[in-house]
Coordinates of C-alpha atoms and ligand atoms in Angstrom, one line a residue:
Chain A
M1 CA 0.0 0.0 0.0
N2 CA 2.8 2.4 0.9
R3 CA 4.7 1.5 -2.2
Q4 CA 1.7 2.1 -4.3
R5 CA 1.4 5.7 -3.1
L6 CA 4.9 6.6 -4.4
F7 CA 4.8 4.7 -7.7
N8 CA 2.0 2.6 -9.2
L9 CA 4.2 -0.2 -10.6
Y10 CA 1.2 -2.5 -11.3
G11 CA -0.5 0.4 -13.1
V12 CA 2.5 1.1 -15.4
L13 CA 2.9 -2.6 -16.1
A14 CA -0.8 -3.0 -16.9
I15 CA -0.6 -0.2 -19.6
Y16 CA 2.7 -1.4 -20.9
R17 CA 1.5 -5.0 -21.3
F18 CA -1.7 -3.9 -22.9
E19 CA 0.3 -1.9 -25.5
M20 CA 2.7 -4.8 -26.1
A21 CA -0.2 -7.2 -26.5
R22 CA -1.6 -4.8 -29.2
F23 CA 1.9 -5.0 -30.9
R24 CA 1.9 -8.8 -30.8
R25 CA -1.5 -9.0 -32.3
T26 CA -0.2 -7.1 -35.3
L27 CA 3.3 -8.5 -35.2
W28 CA 3.2 -9.3 -38.9
Q29 CA 2.2 -5.9 -40.1
S30 CA 4.4 -4.2 -37.5
L31 CA 7.6 -6.0 -38.6
A32 CA 7.0 -7.3 -42.1
T33 CA 6.2 -3.9 -43.7
P34 CA 9.3 -2.1 -42.5
V35 CA 11.5 -5.1 -43.2
I36 CA 10.3 -5.5 -46.7
T37 CA 10.5 -1.8 -47.4
T38 CA 14.1 -1.6 -46.1
S39 CA 15.1 -4.7 -48.1
L40 CA 13.7 -2.9 -51.2
Y41 CA 15.8 0.1 -50.4
F42 CA 18.9 -2.0 -50.1
V43 CA 18.2 -3.8 -53.4
V44 CA 17.5 -0.5 -55.3
F45 CA 19.8 2.0 -53.6
G46 CA 22.4 -0.3 -52.2
S47 CA 22.9 -2.8 -55.0
A48 CA 21.4 -1.4 -58.2
I49 CA 22.3 2.3 -57.9
G50 CA 25.0 2.0 -55.2
A51 CA 27.1 -0.2 -57.5
R52 CA 27.5 2.8 -59.7
M53 CA 28.1 5.3 -56.9
G54 CA 31.5 6.0 -55.4
D55 CA 32.1 5.5 -51.8
V56 CA 30.8 8.2 -49.4
D57 CA 33.3 9.3 -46.8
G58 CA 35.3 6.2 -47.6
I59 CA 32.3 3.9 -47.0
S60 CA 30.6 1.8 -49.6
Y61 CA 27.2 3.4 -50.5
G62 CA 25.3 0.3 -49.5
A63 CA 26.8 0.4 -46.0
F64 CA 26.6 4.2 -45.9
I65 CA 22.7 4.2 -46.0
V66 CA 22.2 1.6 -43.3
P67 CA 22.2 3.9 -40.3
G68 CA 19.9 6.4 -42.1
L69 CA 17.4 3.7 -43.2
L70 CA 17.4 2.2 -39.7
M71 CA 16.7 5.5 -38.1
L72 CA 14.0 6.3 -40.7
S73 CA 12.1 3.2 -39.6
V74 CA 12.8 3.7 -36.0
F75 CA 11.4 7.1 -35.8
T76 CA 8.5 6.6 -38.1
E77 CA 7.5 3.6 -36.1
S78 CA 8.0 5.4 -32.8
L79 CA 5.7 8.2 -33.9
N80 CA 3.1 5.8 -35.3
N81 CA 3.1 3.5 -32.4
A82 CA 3.0 6.1 -29.7
S83 CA 0.4 8.3 -31.4
I84 CA -1.9 5.4 -32.1
G85 CA -1.4 4.1 -28.6
I86 CA -2.9 7.1 -27.0
Y87 CA -5.2 8.1 -29.8
L88 CA -7.1 4.8 -29.8
P89 CA -8.3 5.0 -26.2
K90 CA -9.2 8.6 -26.8
F91 CA -11.2 7.6 -29.9
T92 CA -13.0 4.6 -28.4
G93 CA -13.5 6.3 -25.0
T94 CA -11.7 3.7 -23.0
I95 CA -9.3 6.5 -21.8
Y96 CA -11.8 7.2 -19.1
E97 CA -10.4 4.3 -17.2
V98 CA -6.8 5.5 -17.3
L99 CA -7.8 9.0 -16.4
S100 CA -9.8 7.8 -13.4
A101 CA -7.0 5.5 -12.2
P102 CA -4.5 6.3 -9.5
V103 CA -1.7 6.7 -12.0
S104 CA 0.4 9.9 -12.3
A105 CA 1.0 11.7 -15.6
F106 CA 4.6 10.5 -15.4
E107 CA 3.5 6.9 -15.1
I108 CA 1.0 7.2 -18.0
V109 CA 3.7 8.6 -20.2
L110 CA 6.3 6.1 -19.0
A111 CA 4.0 3.2 -19.9
Y112 CA 2.7 4.4 -23.3
V113 CA 6.0 5.9 -24.4
G114 CA 8.0 3.0 -23.0
A115 CA 6.0 0.5 -24.9
A116 CA 6.2 2.4 -28.1
A117 CA 10.0 2.8 -27.7
T118 CA 10.4 -0.9 -26.9
K119 CA 8.6 -1.8 -30.2
S120 CA 10.6 0.5 -32.3
I121 CA 13.9 -0.6 -30.8
L122 CA 13.0 -4.2 -31.5
L123 CA 12.1 -3.2 -35.0
G124 CA 15.5 -1.4 -35.3
L125 CA 17.3 -4.5 -34.3
V126 CA 15.3 -6.6 -36.8
I127 CA 16.2 -4.1 -39.6
L128 CA 19.8 -4.1 -38.6
G129 CA 19.7 -7.9 -38.9
T130 CA 18.1 -7.6 -42.3
A131 CA 20.7 -5.1 -43.5
S132 CA 23.5 -7.3 -42.5
L133 CA 22.2 -9.8 -45.0
F134 CA 22.9 -7.3 -47.8
V135 CA 26.0 -5.4 -46.7
P136 CA 28.8 -6.2 -44.3
I137 CA 28.1 -4.1 -41.2
H138 CA 30.7 -2.9 -38.7
I139 CA 29.7 -0.9 -35.6
Q140 CA 32.6 1.1 -34.2
H141 CA 30.9 2.4 -31.1
P142 CA 28.2 -0.1 -30.1
L143 CA 27.4 1.5 -26.8
W144 CA 26.9 4.9 -28.5
M145 CA 24.8 3.2 -31.1
A146 CA 22.6 1.7 -28.4
A147 CA 22.4 5.1 -26.7
F148 CA 21.4 6.9 -29.8
L149 CA 18.9 4.2 -30.7
L150 CA 17.3 4.5 -27.2
L151 CA 17.4 8.3 -27.2
V152 CA 15.7 8.5 -30.6
A153 CA 13.1 5.9 -29.8
L154 CA 12.2 7.7 -26.6
S155 CA 12.1 11.2 -28.0
F156 CA 10.2 10.3 -31.1
S157 CA 7.8 8.2 -29.1
L158 CA 7.2 11.2 -26.9
A159 CA 6.6 13.3 -30.0
G160 CA 4.2 10.6 -31.2
F161 CA 2.4 10.7 -27.8
I162 CA 1.9 14.4 -28.2
A163 CA 0.7 14.0 -31.8
G164 CA -1.8 11.4 -30.6
V165 CA -3.1 13.6 -27.9
W166 CA -3.4 16.5 -30.3
S167 CA -5.1 14.5 -33.1
Q168 CA -8.8 14.7 -33.4
G169 CA -9.2 12.4 -36.3
F170 CA -7.4 9.6 -38.1
E171 CA -6.5 12.1 -40.9
Q172 CA -4.6 14.2 -38.5
L173 CA -2.9 11.2 -37.1
Q174 CA -1.5 10.4 -40.6
F175 CA -0.9 14.1 -41.4
I176 CA 2.3 14.3 -39.3
P177 CA 4.2 11.4 -40.7
M178 CA 3.1 12.3 -44.3
L179 CA 3.7 16.0 -44.3
I180 CA 6.4 16.5 -41.8
I181 CA 8.4 13.3 -41.2
T182 CA 8.8 12.1 -44.8
P183 CA 10.3 15.3 -46.1
M184 CA 12.4 15.7 -43.0
T185 CA 13.7 12.2 -43.5
F186 CA 14.5 12.5 -47.2
L187 CA 16.2 15.8 -46.6
G188 CA 17.9 14.5 -43.5
G189 CA 20.9 12.9 -45.1
A190 CA 19.7 9.3 -45.0
F191 CA 20.8 8.7 -48.5
Y192 CA 23.7 11.2 -48.9
S193 CA 26.1 13.2 -46.8
I194 CA 24.9 16.8 -46.5
D195 CA 28.4 17.8 -47.6
M196 CA 27.2 16.7 -51.1
L197 CA 24.5 19.5 -51.0
P198 CA 25.0 23.0 -52.4
P199 CA 26.0 25.4 -49.6
V200 CA 22.5 27.0 -49.3
W201 CA 20.8 23.6 -48.8
R202 CA 23.5 22.6 -46.4
T203 CA 22.6 25.6 -44.3
V204 CA 18.9 24.8 -44.5
S205 CA 19.6 21.2 -43.5
L206 CA 21.1 22.4 -40.2
F207 CA 17.6 23.3 -39.1
N208 CA 16.4 19.8 -39.7
P209 CA 16.6 17.7 -36.5
V210 CA 16.7 14.5 -38.5
V211 CA 20.2 15.5 -39.8
Y212 CA 21.6 15.4 -36.3
V213 CA 19.9 12.1 -35.5
I214 CA 21.2 10.4 -38.7
S215 CA 24.6 12.0 -38.5
G216 CA 25.2 11.0 -34.9
F217 CA 23.9 7.5 -35.5
R218 CA 26.1 7.1 -38.6
W219 CA 29.1 8.2 -36.5
S220 CA 28.5 5.4 -34.0
F221 CA 28.8 3.0 -37.0
Y222 CA 31.6 4.3 -39.1
G223 CA 33.2 7.1 -37.0
T224 CA 32.4 9.8 -39.6
A225 CA 29.7 12.4 -39.3
D226 CA 28.2 15.4 -41.1
V227 CA 28.1 17.4 -37.8
G228 CA 30.1 16.9 -34.7
V229 CA 28.8 14.1 -32.4
G230 CA 28.6 16.4 -29.5
I231 CA 26.3 18.7 -31.4
S232 CA 24.2 15.8 -32.5
L233 CA 23.8 14.6 -29.0
M234 CA 22.9 18.1 -27.8
A235 CA 20.4 18.6 -30.6
M236 CA 18.7 15.4 -29.7
M237 CA 18.7 16.2 -26.0
L238 CA 17.1 19.5 -26.8
F239 CA 14.4 17.8 -28.9
L240 CA 13.8 15.4 -26.0
L241 CA 13.5 18.3 -23.6
L242 CA 11.1 20.1 -25.9
C243 CA 8.9 17.0 -26.1
L244 CA 9.0 16.5 -22.3
T245 CA 7.9 20.1 -21.8
L246 CA 5.0 19.7 -24.1
V247 CA 3.9 16.5 -22.4
W248 CA 4.2 18.3 -19.0
L249 CA 2.0 21.1 -20.4
I250 CA -0.6 18.6 -21.7
F251 CA -1.0 17.0 -18.3
R252 CA -0.9 20.3 -16.4
T253 CA -3.6 21.8 -18.5
G254 CA -5.5 18.7 -19.3
Y255 CA -5.2 19.7 -22.9
R256 CA -7.4 17.4 -25.1
L257 CA -7.4 14.7 -22.4
K258 CA -9.7 16.3 -19.9
S259 CA -12.5 18.8 -20.5
Chain B
M1 CA -16.7 11.4 9.9
N2 CA -19.6 9.6 8.4
S3 CA -19.7 10.8 4.8
I4 CA -17.4 9.0 2.3
I5 CA -17.7 11.6 -0.4
S6 CA -17.9 15.2 0.4
I7 CA -18.6 17.8 -2.3
A8 CA -18.5 21.5 -1.4
H9 CA -19.5 24.4 -3.7
L10 CA -18.7 22.6 -6.8
N11 CA -18.9 24.6 -10.1
K12 CA -18.2 23.4 -13.6
R13 CA -18.0 25.5 -16.7
Y14 CA -17.0 23.7 -19.8
A15 CA -14.7 25.4 -22.3
S16 CA -17.8 26.0 -24.5
G17 CA -18.9 28.4 -21.7
L18 CA -21.7 26.1 -20.6
E19 CA -22.3 26.0 -16.9
A20 CA -22.8 22.3 -16.3
L21 CA -22.8 22.5 -12.4
R22 CA -23.7 25.4 -10.2
D23 CA -22.7 25.5 -6.5
V24 CA -23.3 21.8 -5.9
S25 CA -22.7 20.6 -2.3
L26 CA -23.4 17.0 -1.4
E27 CA -22.5 14.5 1.3
I28 CA -22.6 10.8 0.4
E29 CA -22.9 8.6 3.5
R30 CA -20.8 5.6 4.0
G31 CA -22.5 2.4 2.9
E32 CA -25.6 3.9 1.4
I33 CA -27.2 3.6 -2.1
F34 CA -27.6 7.1 -3.4
A35 CA -29.5 7.9 -6.6
L36 CA -28.8 11.0 -8.5
L37 CA -32.0 11.7 -10.4
G38 CA -32.3 14.2 -13.2
P39 CA -33.3 14.6 -16.8
N40 CA -30.8 14.3 -19.7
G41 CA -28.3 17.1 -19.6
A42 CA -28.8 17.9 -15.9
G43 CA -25.1 17.4 -15.1
K44 CA -25.1 13.9 -13.6
T45 CA -22.3 12.5 -15.8
T46 CA -20.3 15.7 -15.3
L47 CA -20.6 15.4 -11.5
I48 CA -19.5 11.8 -11.5
S49 CA -16.7 12.5 -14.0
I50 CA -15.3 15.2 -11.8
V51 CA -15.3 13.1 -8.7
C52 CA -13.5 10.3 -10.7
G53 CA -10.9 12.7 -12.1
I54 CA -12.0 12.5 -15.8
V55 CA -13.3 16.1 -15.9
R56 CA -11.6 19.0 -14.3
L57 CA -13.6 21.1 -11.8
S58 CA -13.8 24.9 -12.2
S59 CA -14.1 25.6 -8.5
G60 CA -15.0 23.8 -5.3
N61 CA -13.7 21.0 -3.1
I62 CA -14.2 17.3 -3.2
S63 CA -12.8 14.6 -0.9
V64 CA -13.2 10.9 -1.0
D65 CA -12.8 9.1 2.3
G66 CA -11.1 12.2 3.6
H67 CA -8.7 12.5 0.6
D68 CA -8.8 15.6 -1.5
I69 CA -9.3 14.4 -5.2
A70 CA -6.6 16.8 -6.5
R71 CA -3.9 16.8 -3.8
E72 CA -4.3 13.1 -2.8
Y73 CA -5.6 11.8 -6.1
R74 CA -4.0 8.4 -5.7
A75 CA -5.6 7.6 -2.4
A76 CA -8.9 9.1 -3.5
R77 CA -9.1 7.3 -6.9
S78 CA -8.0 3.9 -5.6
K79 CA -11.2 3.8 -3.6
I80 CA -13.5 4.4 -6.6
G81 CA -14.9 2.1 -9.2
L82 CA -16.7 3.7 -12.2
V83 CA -19.1 2.1 -14.6
P84 CA -19.5 4.7 -17.3
Q85 CA -22.7 5.6 -19.1
E86 CA -21.4 4.8 -22.6
L87 CA -20.2 1.3 -23.6
H88 CA -16.5 2.3 -23.8
T89 CA -14.8 -1.1 -24.2
D90 CA -11.7 -2.4 -25.9
M91 CA -12.3 -4.6 -28.9
F92 CA -9.6 -7.2 -29.3
E93 CA -8.9 -8.0 -25.6
T94 CA -10.5 -10.9 -23.9
V95 CA -12.8 -10.5 -20.9
W96 CA -10.1 -11.9 -18.6
D97 CA -7.4 -9.7 -19.9
T98 CA -9.4 -6.6 -19.6
V99 CA -10.4 -7.2 -15.9
K100 CA -6.8 -8.1 -15.1
F101 CA -5.8 -4.8 -16.8
S102 CA -8.2 -2.8 -14.6
R103 CA -7.0 -4.4 -11.4
G104 CA -3.4 -3.6 -12.3
L105 CA -4.1 -0.1 -13.4
F106 CA -5.5 0.7 -10.0
G107 CA -2.3 -0.5 -8.4
H108 CA -3.4 -3.9 -7.1
R109 CA -1.3 -7.0 -7.2
P110 CA -2.8 -9.8 -9.3
D111 CA -5.5 -11.9 -7.6
A112 CA -7.1 -14.5 -9.9
A113 CA -9.5 -15.7 -7.2
H114 CA -11.0 -12.2 -6.8
L115 CA -11.4 -11.8 -10.5
E116 CA -13.0 -15.2 -10.8
K117 CA -15.5 -14.3 -8.2
V118 CA -16.3 -11.0 -9.9
L119 CA -16.8 -12.7 -13.3
R120 CA -18.9 -15.4 -11.8
D121 CA -21.1 -12.9 -10.0
L122 CA -21.8 -11.3 -13.3
S123 CA -22.3 -14.5 -15.3
L124 CA -19.2 -13.7 -17.3
W125 CA -17.0 -16.6 -16.2
T126 CA -17.8 -18.8 -19.2
K127 CA -17.1 -15.9 -21.5
R128 CA -13.7 -15.1 -20.0
H129 CA -11.7 -16.1 -23.1
D130 CA -14.1 -14.3 -25.5
R131 CA -13.0 -11.1 -27.2
I132 CA -15.0 -8.2 -26.0
M133 CA -16.1 -7.1 -29.5
N134 CA -17.9 -10.5 -29.9
L135 CA -20.1 -9.9 -26.9
S136 CA -23.6 -8.4 -27.0
G137 CA -24.3 -5.0 -25.6
G138 CA -25.6 -6.4 -22.3
M139 CA -22.5 -8.5 -21.9
K140 CA -20.3 -5.5 -22.6
R141 CA -22.1 -3.6 -19.8
R142 CA -21.4 -6.6 -17.5
V143 CA -17.7 -6.4 -18.5
L144 CA -17.6 -2.7 -17.6
I145 CA -19.1 -3.5 -14.2
A146 CA -16.5 -6.3 -13.7
K147 CA -13.7 -3.9 -14.6
A148 CA -15.0 -1.4 -12.0
L149 CA -15.1 -4.1 -9.4
A150 CA -11.7 -5.7 -10.2
H151 CA -9.9 -3.5 -7.8
E152 CA -12.3 -3.9 -4.8
P153 CA -13.5 -0.3 -4.7
Q154 CA -15.2 1.1 -1.6
V155 CA -17.3 3.4 -3.7
L156 CA -19.0 2.3 -6.9
F157 CA -20.4 4.8 -9.4
L158 CA -23.0 3.5 -11.9
D159 CA -23.9 6.1 -14.5
E160 CA -27.3 5.2 -16.0
P161 CA -26.7 1.5 -15.4
T162 CA -29.9 0.4 -16.9
A163 CA -30.0 2.4 -20.1
G164 CA -30.5 -0.1 -22.9
V165 CA -30.3 -3.1 -20.6
D166 CA -32.5 -6.2 -20.7
V167 CA -34.7 -7.3 -17.8
E168 CA -32.4 -10.1 -16.9
L169 CA -29.3 -7.9 -16.6
R170 CA -31.2 -5.3 -14.7
R171 CA -32.3 -8.0 -12.1
D172 CA -28.7 -9.4 -11.8
M173 CA -27.4 -5.9 -11.5
W174 CA -29.7 -4.9 -8.7
A175 CA -29.0 -8.1 -6.9
L176 CA -25.3 -7.4 -7.2
V177 CA -25.7 -3.8 -6.0
R178 CA -27.5 -5.0 -2.9
Q179 CA -24.9 -7.6 -2.3
L180 CA -22.2 -5.0 -2.6
R181 CA -24.0 -2.6 -0.3
D182 CA -24.3 -5.4 2.2
S183 CA -20.5 -5.9 2.1
G184 CA -20.0 -2.2 2.9
V185 CA -19.6 -0.7 -0.6
T186 CA -21.2 2.8 -1.1
I187 CA -23.1 3.0 -4.4
I188 CA -24.0 6.1 -6.3
L189 CA -26.1 5.6 -9.4
T190 CA -27.6 8.1 -11.8
T191 CA -30.9 7.6 -13.5
H192 CA -33.7 9.6 -15.1
Y193 CA -36.3 7.0 -14.1
I194 CA -38.1 7.8 -10.9
A195 CA -39.1 4.2 -10.5
E196 CA -35.5 3.1 -10.6
A197 CA -34.4 5.5 -8.0
E198 CA -37.4 4.4 -5.9
E199 CA -36.6 0.7 -6.3
M200 CA -33.0 1.0 -5.4
A201 CA -31.9 4.0 -3.4
D202 CA -31.8 4.8 0.3
R203 CA -31.5 8.5 -0.5
I204 CA -32.2 10.5 -3.6
G205 CA -30.7 13.7 -4.9
V206 CA -32.6 15.6 -7.6
I207 CA -30.5 17.5 -10.1
N208 CA -31.7 19.8 -12.8
K209 CA -29.8 22.2 -15.1
G210 CA -26.7 21.8 -13.0
E211 CA -28.3 22.6 -9.7
L212 CA -28.9 20.1 -6.9
I213 CA -32.5 20.9 -6.1
L214 CA -33.0 18.7 -3.1
V215 CA -31.6 15.7 -1.3
D216 CA -33.9 13.6 0.7
D217 CA -34.8 10.2 2.0
K218 CA -36.5 8.1 -0.6
A219 CA -39.7 7.8 1.3
S220 CA -40.3 11.5 1.9
L221 CA -39.2 12.4 -1.6
M222 CA -41.5 9.9 -3.3
K223 CA -44.4 11.6 -1.7
K224 CA -43.4 14.9 -3.2
L225 CA -42.6 13.4 -6.6
G226 CA -45.0 10.8 -7.6
K227 CA -48.4 11.6 -9.1
K228 CA -50.5 9.2 -11.2
Q229 CA -53.4 10.2 -13.3
L230 CA -56.4 8.2 -14.5
L231 CA -58.1 9.6 -17.6
V232 CA -61.7 8.4 -18.2
Q233 CA -63.2 9.0 -21.7
L234 CA -66.8 9.6 -21.1
Q235 CA -69.7 8.3 -23.3
E236 CA -71.7 11.5 -22.7
P237 CA -70.1 14.9 -21.9
M238 CA -70.4 16.0 -18.3
L239 CA -71.3 19.5 -17.5
A240 CA -70.1 19.5 -13.9
I241 CA -68.5 17.0 -11.5
P242 CA -71.3 15.2 -9.6
D243 CA -71.4 15.7 -5.9
G244 CA -70.9 12.0 -5.2
L245 CA -67.3 12.3 -6.5
N246 CA -66.0 14.9 -4.0
D247 CA -63.6 12.4 -2.4
W248 CA -61.4 12.5 -5.5
Q249 CA -59.2 15.2 -7.1
L250 CA -61.1 15.5 -10.4
V251 CA -60.9 17.8 -13.4
L252 CA -63.0 17.9 -16.5
N253 CA -61.1 18.2 -19.8
D254 CA -62.0 18.3 -23.5
G255 CA -65.4 20.1 -23.1
G256 CA -66.5 17.6 -20.5
N257 CA -65.6 14.5 -22.5
E258 CA -62.7 13.5 -20.3
L259 CA -62.5 13.1 -16.6
E260 CA -59.0 13.4 -15.1
C261 CA -58.3 12.0 -11.7
T262 CA -55.0 12.5 -9.9
F263 CA -53.5 10.2 -7.2
D264 CA -50.4 10.1 -5.3
T265 CA -48.3 7.1 -6.2
G266 CA -49.0 4.1 -4.0
E267 CA -52.6 5.3 -3.5
E268 CA -53.9 4.4 -6.9
Q269 CA -54.2 0.7 -6.2
R270 CA -56.9 1.3 -3.7
A271 CA -58.3 4.5 -5.2
V272 CA -58.9 3.4 -8.8
P273 CA -61.2 0.5 -8.2
T274 CA -63.3 2.5 -5.8
L275 CA -63.6 5.4 -8.2
L276 CA -64.7 3.1 -11.0
R277 CA -67.2 1.4 -8.8
R278 CA -68.5 4.8 -7.8
L279 CA -68.8 5.9 -11.4
G280 CA -70.9 2.8 -12.1
E281 CA -73.2 3.5 -9.1
L282 CA -73.7 7.0 -10.4
G283 CA -74.5 5.7 -13.9
V284 CA -71.6 7.4 -15.6
E285 CA -70.6 5.4 -18.7
F286 CA -67.2 5.5 -20.3
R287 CA -65.6 4.4 -23.5
D288 CA -62.0 4.1 -22.5
L289 CA -59.6 4.4 -19.6
K290 CA -56.0 5.5 -19.6
T291 CA -53.5 5.9 -16.9
R292 CA -50.6 8.4 -17.0
Q293 CA -47.7 8.9 -14.7
S294 CA -46.7 12.5 -14.4
S295 CA -43.6 12.9 -16.6
L296 CA -40.3 13.7 -15.1
E297 CA -40.4 17.0 -16.9
E298 CA -43.6 18.0 -15.1
I299 CA -42.2 16.9 -11.8
F300 CA -39.0 18.9 -12.3
V301 CA -41.0 21.9 -13.2
N302 CA -42.9 21.5 -10.0
L303 CA -39.9 20.9 -7.9
V304 CA -38.1 23.9 -9.3
R305 CA -41.1 26.0 -8.6
Q306 CA -41.3 24.7 -5.1
S307 CA -37.6 25.3 -4.5
R308 CA -37.9 28.9 -5.4
Ligands
LIG401 N1 -17.2 17.9 -22.8 C1 -18.2 18.8 -22.8 N2 -18.1 20.0 -23.3 C2 -19.1 20.9 -23.3 N3 -20.3 20.6 -22.7 C3 -20.5 19.4 -22.2 C4 -19.5 18.4 -22.2 N4 -20.0 17.3 -21.6 C5 -21.3 17.6 -21.3 N5 -21.6 18.9 -21.6 C6 -22.9 19.5 -21.4 O1 -23.1 19.6 -20.0 C7 -24.4 19.4 -19.7 C8 -24.5 18.3 -18.7 O2 -24.2 17.1 -19.3 P1 -24.1 15.7 -18.6 O3 -23.3 15.9 -17.4 O4 -23.7 14.7 -19.6 O5 -25.6 15.5 -18.2 P2 -26.4 14.1 -17.8 O6 -25.4 13.1 -17.5 O7 -27.2 14.5 -16.6 O8 -27.3 13.8 -18.9 C9 -25.1 19.2 -21.0 O9 -25.7 20.4 -21.4 C10 -24.1 18.7 -21.9 O10 -24.4 19.1 -23.2
LIG402 MG1 -25.2 11.3 -18.3

């Protein structure tokens, strides 16, 4: 009873398990789609086109795109999973139970975001496995790689949670990935080094958070980066902080969760 | 301290500007069955939702078993079980998983024996492996009740529990409610049926347009509320009410073609046969008979008028 007053562990576990069960029910869609898509990228960009491309920063093109592709899947999935995770109960009305339960805002976020991040990390590892079937992969800084993966999965799941709270319809739920994430991803240096861009676009790119994510992540693989690793890390921390602040505001004001 | 829920000067204004509750103060006594009676839109669901933490209050204070619902929300909420008005259920989960979820959510360690008892009490045990979406509406309502009872609440809110519910479930539900009350659980139910409040409650609160008009024991309230009317369609129009009928409250309608007689509820079983016998003795012939219960609308109009 005393322990429950400080932290509702059973409550967090209940939500987390519920979300993971949803994931298991759609395991095939959740994993097969990204794996097939990534494989296609490797076939098209890595083998077909990559064979005619020179190395980038001394890395074969096929290997060069691995970190970017992996990140692309991880943050799209983080956004999707977390936004649907909180949007669905809002949509079906079952959120009443979570709101009426003795769980704190922190615990709610921990459970939903934790589950979404778990899923996308699992997915990232599966994609990494898939990629290794196509190109030889070497990870220079495995711990940093794991840290970046975790940080990205967490912050983009948080962003997804916010999007799910904000959304008032399924169209809005798809609006963010379609209109914001896809362009940011393609312009984020997944398929090229931003050094390859004309100076103007290089400057523009520096305002794109995805550039920092991919650059930092690629550094953990190959030791080369578009922007300094420290800057990458800081940019990602800033993004995480921004998301945390927004979530805090949501719960403080009850925004779109409580009338 | 005898009240388990204490509501003081509660106001709620929705973002739309609508004032859903105005200066509501209410004490719910430990172990009672309390019915919140009011027409649609009166603010019943809003009131319950605020106590449960789903809707934010605009001003006022609420405590549950001595715990303020804002400052000590964990202690307050863990005492409450809520069965919502709408059938908000998951789809793909099984009955068993969803009650297990509810128990965990409220911070309780797993207890398969308790969950089994709850499901058996609600005739859901054989359905425990079914997905919720494959259940009928009545079964879904049972599932919602089971979820609310999964964490052994001390206070149970039932928001319009019998809306769209079949006779069998209604009977089971009332049996369960009495059993829960006997085990010490306080029950607060909302309804817009007077008969339902009358059947179940120890005390009744009447709410209309966001204001709690009165709170009273069932017995004394029913006297004020219930009126039943007998309408007698006459064969021949009557010019005036005959002297032999002075014992009844009678009015002539429709140019003397209809005789309207008003009784207090409970009284009509004795009064109707004697009135009809009397009409026979006086040689008054009639074509048709209708009874009418004064509608809740009329009753509220009366109550509001009285409370002014
Ligand atoms: N989320 C909301 N936003 C604005 N108005 C609301 C909201 N919920 C309910 N209302 C309004 O508040 C009033 C009381 O509603 P409610 O509490 O649901 O009444 P009841 O449960 O007694 O039928 C109604 O006029 C209703 O339209
Ligand atoms: Mg209601």
